[in-house]
Amino acid sequence: MVIPPILDNKHTSMPSVFAPSVLLRESRRQKGLDTVSVPPVCILDPDGDVVRQLRQTGMAKPFAGWPCYHTELETFGLGGLRVGIVGRVVGASFAVLVAEELFASGCQLLVSLTSAGQITPAGQPPYFVVI
C-alpha cells in the first residue's frame, strides 16, 4: 500500500499541538497580552441576544485580556458576581473550542444559553428550561 505524501511521516498517536493553552499562549504573545484569568462563571450566548442587550444597556464591559481572535468576552454583574459572556458562538466544534479556551483561562462553570421552541407546554412563558 502506497501512502500519499501528505500522510507520510505523520505521528498520529502523538498529542495535538493545537491544545487550547498553546493557542491562547500564542495569541497572547502576538497581541502583547498578559495572562489573566477570566471570571469563574461564563456563559455562551449562541444567538447573541443577551450580549446585545447587555451592551445596549451599558451593563456589559469588554474583557481586555481575552486573547481569542474570533470572539469577544464581555463581563457583567450577576447576583454579586462578575460573569463572563461570549456571544455568537455558533456550531458545536466552535463552541467546544471556545469552551476549552475559557476553561484553560480559569472558567470553572460554563452555561450555554439558547432559544428554542416549546415541545410540551410547561406554563406561561417566559420561563427557563435547564438541561
JSON list of C-alpha atoms in Angstrom, two decimals, residues 47 49 113-123 125-131:
[
{"chain": "A", "resi": 47, "resn": "ASP", "atom": "CA", "xyz": [-27.82, 33.83, 19.43]},
{"chain": "A", "resi": 49, "resn": "ASP", "atom": "CA", "xyz": [-29.29, 38.35, 22.09]},
{"chain": "A", "resi": 113, "resn": "LEU", "atom": "CA", "xyz": [-27.94, 29.68, 26.63]},
{"chain": "A", "resi": 114, "resn": "THR", "atom": "CA", "xyz": [-30.02, 29.42, 23.52]},
{"chain": "A", "resi": 115, "resn": "SER", "atom": "CA", "xyz": [-33.57, 29.87, 22.37]},
{"chain": "A", "resi": 116, "resn": "ALA", "atom": "CA", "xyz": [-35.78, 27.02, 21.30]},
{"chain": "A", "resi": 117, "resn": "GLY", "atom": "CA", "xyz": [-39.37, 26.22, 20.56]},
{"chain": "A", "resi": 118, "resn": "GLN", "atom": "CA", "xyz": [-41.71, 24.75, 23.13]},
{"chain": "A", "resi": 119, "resn": "ILE", "atom": "CA", "xyz": [-42.17, 20.99, 22.80]},
{"chain": "A", "resi": 120, "resn": "THR", "atom": "CA", "xyz": [-44.58, 20.44, 25.67]},
{"chain": "A", "resi": 121, "resn": "PRO", "atom": "CA", "xyz": [-46.43, 23.29, 27.39]},
{"chain": "A", "resi": 122, "resn": "ALA", "atom": "CA", "xyz": [-44.86, 23.82, 30.80]},
{"chain": "A", "resi": 123, "resn": "GLY", "atom": "CA", "xyz": [-46.54, 27.04, 31.88]},
{"chain": "A", "resi": 125, "resn": "PRO", "atom": "CA", "xyz": [-43.78, 31.96, 29.09]},
{"chain": "A", "resi": 126, "resn": "PRO", "atom": "CA", "xyz": [-41.32, 33.40, 29.69]},
{"chain": "A", "resi": 127, "resn": "TYR", "atom": "CA", "xyz": [-39.51, 30.72, 31.66]},
{"chain": "A", "resi": 128, "resn": "PHE", "atom": "CA", "xyz": [-36.20, 28.86, 31.51]},
{"chain": "A", "resi": 129, "resn": "VAL", "atom": "CA", "xyz": [-35.57, 25.18, 30.93]},
{"chain": "A", "resi": 130, "resn": "VAL", "atom": "CA", "xyz": [-32.29, 23.92, 32.34]},
{"chain": "A", "resi": 131, "resn": "ILE", "atom": "CA", "xyz": [-30.96, 20.72, 30.79]}
]
